[in-house]
CSV table of C-alpha atoms in Angstrom, one decimal:
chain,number,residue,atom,x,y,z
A,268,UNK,CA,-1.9,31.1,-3.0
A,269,UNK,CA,-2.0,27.4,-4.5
A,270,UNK,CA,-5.7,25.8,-4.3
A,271,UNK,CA,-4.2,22.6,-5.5
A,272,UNK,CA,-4.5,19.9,-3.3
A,273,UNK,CA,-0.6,18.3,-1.5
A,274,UNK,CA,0.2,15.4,-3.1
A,275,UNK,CA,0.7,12.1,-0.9
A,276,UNK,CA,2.6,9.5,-2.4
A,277,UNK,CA,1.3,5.9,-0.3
A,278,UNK,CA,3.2,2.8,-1.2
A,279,UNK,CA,1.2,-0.4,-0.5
A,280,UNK,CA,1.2,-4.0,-1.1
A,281,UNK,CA,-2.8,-5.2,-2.4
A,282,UNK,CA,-1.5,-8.1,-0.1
A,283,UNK,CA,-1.0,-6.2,3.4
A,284,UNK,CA,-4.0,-5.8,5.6
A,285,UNK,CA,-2.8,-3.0,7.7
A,286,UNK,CA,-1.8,-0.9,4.5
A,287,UNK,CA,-4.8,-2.1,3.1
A,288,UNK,CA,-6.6,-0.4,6.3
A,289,UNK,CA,-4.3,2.5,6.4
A,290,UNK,CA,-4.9,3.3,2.6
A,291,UNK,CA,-8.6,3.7,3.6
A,292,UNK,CA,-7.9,6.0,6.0
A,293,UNK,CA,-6.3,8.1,3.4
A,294,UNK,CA,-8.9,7.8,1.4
A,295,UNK,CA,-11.1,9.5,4.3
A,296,UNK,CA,-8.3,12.3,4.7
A,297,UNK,CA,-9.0,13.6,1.2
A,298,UNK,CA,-12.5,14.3,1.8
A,299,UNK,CA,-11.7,16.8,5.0
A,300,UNK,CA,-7.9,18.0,4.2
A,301,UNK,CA,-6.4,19.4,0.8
A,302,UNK,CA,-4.4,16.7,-0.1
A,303,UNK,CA,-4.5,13.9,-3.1
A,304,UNK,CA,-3.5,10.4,-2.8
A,305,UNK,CA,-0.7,8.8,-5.4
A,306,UNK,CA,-0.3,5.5,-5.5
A,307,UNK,CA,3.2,3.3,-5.7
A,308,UNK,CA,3.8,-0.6,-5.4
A,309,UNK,CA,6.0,-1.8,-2.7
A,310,UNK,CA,6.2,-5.5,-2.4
A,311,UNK,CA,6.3,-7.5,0.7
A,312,UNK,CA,8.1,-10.4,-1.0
A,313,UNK,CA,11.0,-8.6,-1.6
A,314,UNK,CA,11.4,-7.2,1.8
A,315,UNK,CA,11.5,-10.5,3.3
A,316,UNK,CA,13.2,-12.8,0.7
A,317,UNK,CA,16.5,-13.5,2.5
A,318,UNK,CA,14.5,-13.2,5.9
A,319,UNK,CA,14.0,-16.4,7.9
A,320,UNK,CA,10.1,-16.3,8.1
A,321,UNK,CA,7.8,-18.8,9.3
A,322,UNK,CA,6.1,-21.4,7.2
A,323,UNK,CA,2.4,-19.6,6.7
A,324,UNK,CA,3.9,-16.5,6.1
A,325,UNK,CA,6.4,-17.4,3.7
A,326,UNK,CA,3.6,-19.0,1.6
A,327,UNK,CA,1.5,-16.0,1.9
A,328,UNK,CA,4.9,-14.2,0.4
A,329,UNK,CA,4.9,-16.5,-2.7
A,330,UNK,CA,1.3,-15.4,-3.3
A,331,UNK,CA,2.2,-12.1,-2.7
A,332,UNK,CA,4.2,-11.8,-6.1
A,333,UNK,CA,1.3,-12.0,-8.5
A,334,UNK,CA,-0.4,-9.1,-7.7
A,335,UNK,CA,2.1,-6.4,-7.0
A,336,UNK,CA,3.8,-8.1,-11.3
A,337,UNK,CA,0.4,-7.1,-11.9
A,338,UNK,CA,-0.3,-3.7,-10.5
A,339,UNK,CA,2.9,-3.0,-11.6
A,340,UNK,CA,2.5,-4.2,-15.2
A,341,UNK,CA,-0.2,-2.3,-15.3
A,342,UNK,CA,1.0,0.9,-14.2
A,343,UNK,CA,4.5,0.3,-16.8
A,344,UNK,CA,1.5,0.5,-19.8
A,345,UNK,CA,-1.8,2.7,-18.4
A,346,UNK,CA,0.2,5.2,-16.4
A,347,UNK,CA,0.1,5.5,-12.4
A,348,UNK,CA,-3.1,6.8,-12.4
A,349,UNK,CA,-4.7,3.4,-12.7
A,350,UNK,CA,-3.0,1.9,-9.6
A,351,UNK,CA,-5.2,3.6,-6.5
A,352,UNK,CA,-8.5,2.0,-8.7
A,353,UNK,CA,-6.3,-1.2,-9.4
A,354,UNK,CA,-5.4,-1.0,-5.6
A,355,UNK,CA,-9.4,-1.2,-4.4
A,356,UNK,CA,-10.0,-3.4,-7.1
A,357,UNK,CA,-7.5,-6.1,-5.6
A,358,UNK,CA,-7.9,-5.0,-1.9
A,359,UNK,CA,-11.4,-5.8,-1.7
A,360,UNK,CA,-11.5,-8.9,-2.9
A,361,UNK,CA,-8.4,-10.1,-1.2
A,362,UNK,CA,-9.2,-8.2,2.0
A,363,UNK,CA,-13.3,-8.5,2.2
A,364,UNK,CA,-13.7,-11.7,0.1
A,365,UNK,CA,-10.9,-13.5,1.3
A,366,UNK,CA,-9.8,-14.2,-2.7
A,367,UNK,CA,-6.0,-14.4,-3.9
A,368,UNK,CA,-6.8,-16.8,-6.8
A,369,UNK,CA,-5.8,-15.4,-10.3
A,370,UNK,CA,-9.5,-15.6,-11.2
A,371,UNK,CA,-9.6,-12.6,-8.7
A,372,UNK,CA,-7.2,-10.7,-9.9
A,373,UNK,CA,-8.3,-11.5,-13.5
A,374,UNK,CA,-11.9,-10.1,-11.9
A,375,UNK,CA,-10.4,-6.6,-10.3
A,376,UNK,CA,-8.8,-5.8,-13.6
A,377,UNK,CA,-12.1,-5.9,-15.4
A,378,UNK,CA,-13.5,-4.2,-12.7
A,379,UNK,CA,-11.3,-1.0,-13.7
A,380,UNK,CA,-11.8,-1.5,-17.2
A,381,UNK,CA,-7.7,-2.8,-17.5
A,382,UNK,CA,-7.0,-5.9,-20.1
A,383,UNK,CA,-7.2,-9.6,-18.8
A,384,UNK,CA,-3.7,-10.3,-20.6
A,385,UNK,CA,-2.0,-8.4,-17.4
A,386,UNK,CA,-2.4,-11.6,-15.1
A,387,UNK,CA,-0.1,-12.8,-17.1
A,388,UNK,CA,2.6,-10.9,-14.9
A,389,UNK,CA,1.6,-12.6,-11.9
A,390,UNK,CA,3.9,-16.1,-13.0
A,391,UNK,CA,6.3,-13.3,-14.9
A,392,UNK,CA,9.6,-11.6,-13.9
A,393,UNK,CA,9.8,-9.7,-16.2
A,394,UNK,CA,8.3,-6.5,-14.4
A,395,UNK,CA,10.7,-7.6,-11.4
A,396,UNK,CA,13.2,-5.2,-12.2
A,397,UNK,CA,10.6,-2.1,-12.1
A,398,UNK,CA,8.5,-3.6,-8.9
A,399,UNK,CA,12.4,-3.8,-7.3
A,400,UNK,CA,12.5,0.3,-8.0
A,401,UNK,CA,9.3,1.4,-7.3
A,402,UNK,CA,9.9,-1.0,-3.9
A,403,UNK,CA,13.2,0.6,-2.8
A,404,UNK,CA,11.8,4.4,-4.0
A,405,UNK,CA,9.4,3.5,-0.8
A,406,UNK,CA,11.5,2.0,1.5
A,407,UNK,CA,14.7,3.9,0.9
A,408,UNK,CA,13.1,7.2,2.4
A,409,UNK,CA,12.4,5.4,6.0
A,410,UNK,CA,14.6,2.3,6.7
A,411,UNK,CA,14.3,-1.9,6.0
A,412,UNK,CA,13.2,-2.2,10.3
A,413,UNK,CA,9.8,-1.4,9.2
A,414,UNK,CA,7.3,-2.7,6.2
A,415,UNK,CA,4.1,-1.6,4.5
A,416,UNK,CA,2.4,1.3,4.4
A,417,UNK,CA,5.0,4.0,3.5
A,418,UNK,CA,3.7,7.6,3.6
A,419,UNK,CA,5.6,10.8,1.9
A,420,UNK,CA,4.5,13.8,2.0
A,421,UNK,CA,6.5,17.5,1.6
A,422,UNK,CA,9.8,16.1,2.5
A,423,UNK,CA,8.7,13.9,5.7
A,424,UNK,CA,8.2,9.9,5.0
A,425,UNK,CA,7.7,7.7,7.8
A,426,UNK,CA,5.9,3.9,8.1
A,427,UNK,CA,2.2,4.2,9.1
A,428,UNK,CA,-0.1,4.5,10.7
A,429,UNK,CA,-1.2,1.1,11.6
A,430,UNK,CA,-4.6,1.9,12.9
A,431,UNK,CA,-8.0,-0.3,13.0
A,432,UNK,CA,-10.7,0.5,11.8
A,433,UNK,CA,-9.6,2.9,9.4
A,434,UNK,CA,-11.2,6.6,11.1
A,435,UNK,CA,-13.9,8.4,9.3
A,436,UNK,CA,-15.1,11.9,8.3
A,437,UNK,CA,-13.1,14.9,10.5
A,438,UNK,CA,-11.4,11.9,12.6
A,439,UNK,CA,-9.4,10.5,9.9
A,440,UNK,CA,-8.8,14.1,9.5
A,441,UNK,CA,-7.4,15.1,12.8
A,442,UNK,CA,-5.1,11.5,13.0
A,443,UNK,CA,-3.4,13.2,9.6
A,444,UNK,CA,-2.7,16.4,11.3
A,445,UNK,CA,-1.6,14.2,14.1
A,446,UNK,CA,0.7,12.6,12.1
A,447,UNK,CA,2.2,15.3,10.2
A,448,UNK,CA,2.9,16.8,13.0
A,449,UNK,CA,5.3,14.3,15.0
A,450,UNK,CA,6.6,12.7,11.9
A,451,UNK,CA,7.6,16.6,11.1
A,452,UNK,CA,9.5,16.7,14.2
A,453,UNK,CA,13.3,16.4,13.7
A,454,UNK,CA,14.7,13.9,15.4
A,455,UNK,CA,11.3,11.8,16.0
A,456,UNK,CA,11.4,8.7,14.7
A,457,UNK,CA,8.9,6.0,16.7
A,458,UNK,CA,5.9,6.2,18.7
A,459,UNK,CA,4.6,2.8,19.3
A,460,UNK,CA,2.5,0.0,21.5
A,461,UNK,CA,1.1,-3.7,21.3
A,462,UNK,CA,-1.5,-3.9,19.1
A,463,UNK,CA,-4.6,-5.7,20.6
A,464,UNK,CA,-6.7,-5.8,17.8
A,465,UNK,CA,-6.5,-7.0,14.2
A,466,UNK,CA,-7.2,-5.6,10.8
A,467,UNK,CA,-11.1,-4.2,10.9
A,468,UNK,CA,-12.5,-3.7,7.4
A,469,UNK,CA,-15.5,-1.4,7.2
């Protein structure tokens, strides 16, 4: 019988708040279920470039790009196992500090111990054709209707959850078996309501 932990693939975009809440969630569920987080870039840029979005969110878009060149870049030459440090890196000051400048991301990187030369991506395309990949690999498995966070795990994918806060200790823990089990349901595909609260970060 396998001890090793399931592996959970999570694609995010440092620039979502509710996939930056979800990821912490995940986060939670590896301390009370057998199961390891890995990490992959989606990018909310290019879900929505020939979308007709409105003005403040379209710029938040163009900002959007520099990171995930980055975390992407960075992943091309260090291996994937730097993008969930990369990821909290960027996530908290983006998220917690409010901080999108390239000083920031300049900041996260040395945070994680990755060279300053990487925010040189940000202004690049030349990662654009990898970021488009690791984008689709996400997406792909569950539909363009939905966005950021993308969760696969032993054959099921599925968008979500968008929950806030992100749940702690045994309660993040029963949300995953939660999940598992309706996303696991064939023929399930959307179990939703208004949400009347926004991104909490704790």
């Amino acid at each position: 019988m396998s001890t090793e932990p399931t592996p959970v693939d999570f694609w995010f975009d440092p620039a979502c708040p509710w996939a930056w809440v979800t990821s912490r969630w995940l986060l939670e569920v590896e301390k009370v279920r057998p199961v390891r987080a890995r990490w992959h870039v989606m990018s909310l840029s290019v879900l929505n470039e020939h979308k007709d979005v409105p003005e403040g969110y379209g710029q938040l878009l163009r900002e959007a790009w520099g990171p995930v060149r980055v975390a992407i870049a960075a992943e091309q030459r260090f291996g994937n196992e730097v993008l969930g440090p990369l990821y909290t890196a960027l996530g908290t000051r983006i998220h917690l500090q409010k901080d999108r400048s390239a000083a920031a991301v300049r900041e996260a990187l040395a945070e994680v111990g990755l060279p300053e030369d990487l925010t040189g991506a940000m202004e690049s395309t030349d990662y654009d054709e990898a970021l488009r990949r690791s984008h689709h690999d996400g997406m792909d498995r569950v539909g363009e209707e939905v966005g950021t966070p993308v969760i696969s795990v032993a054959g099921v994918s599925f968008f979500g959850p968008v929950v806030s806060p992100a749940p702690k200790g045994e309660e993040a823990g029963k949300l995953w078996d939660g999940v598992l089990l309706v996303a696991g349901t064939d023929g399930f595909f959307e179990l939703k309501r208004s949400r009347t609260r926004d991104p909490i970060f704790d």
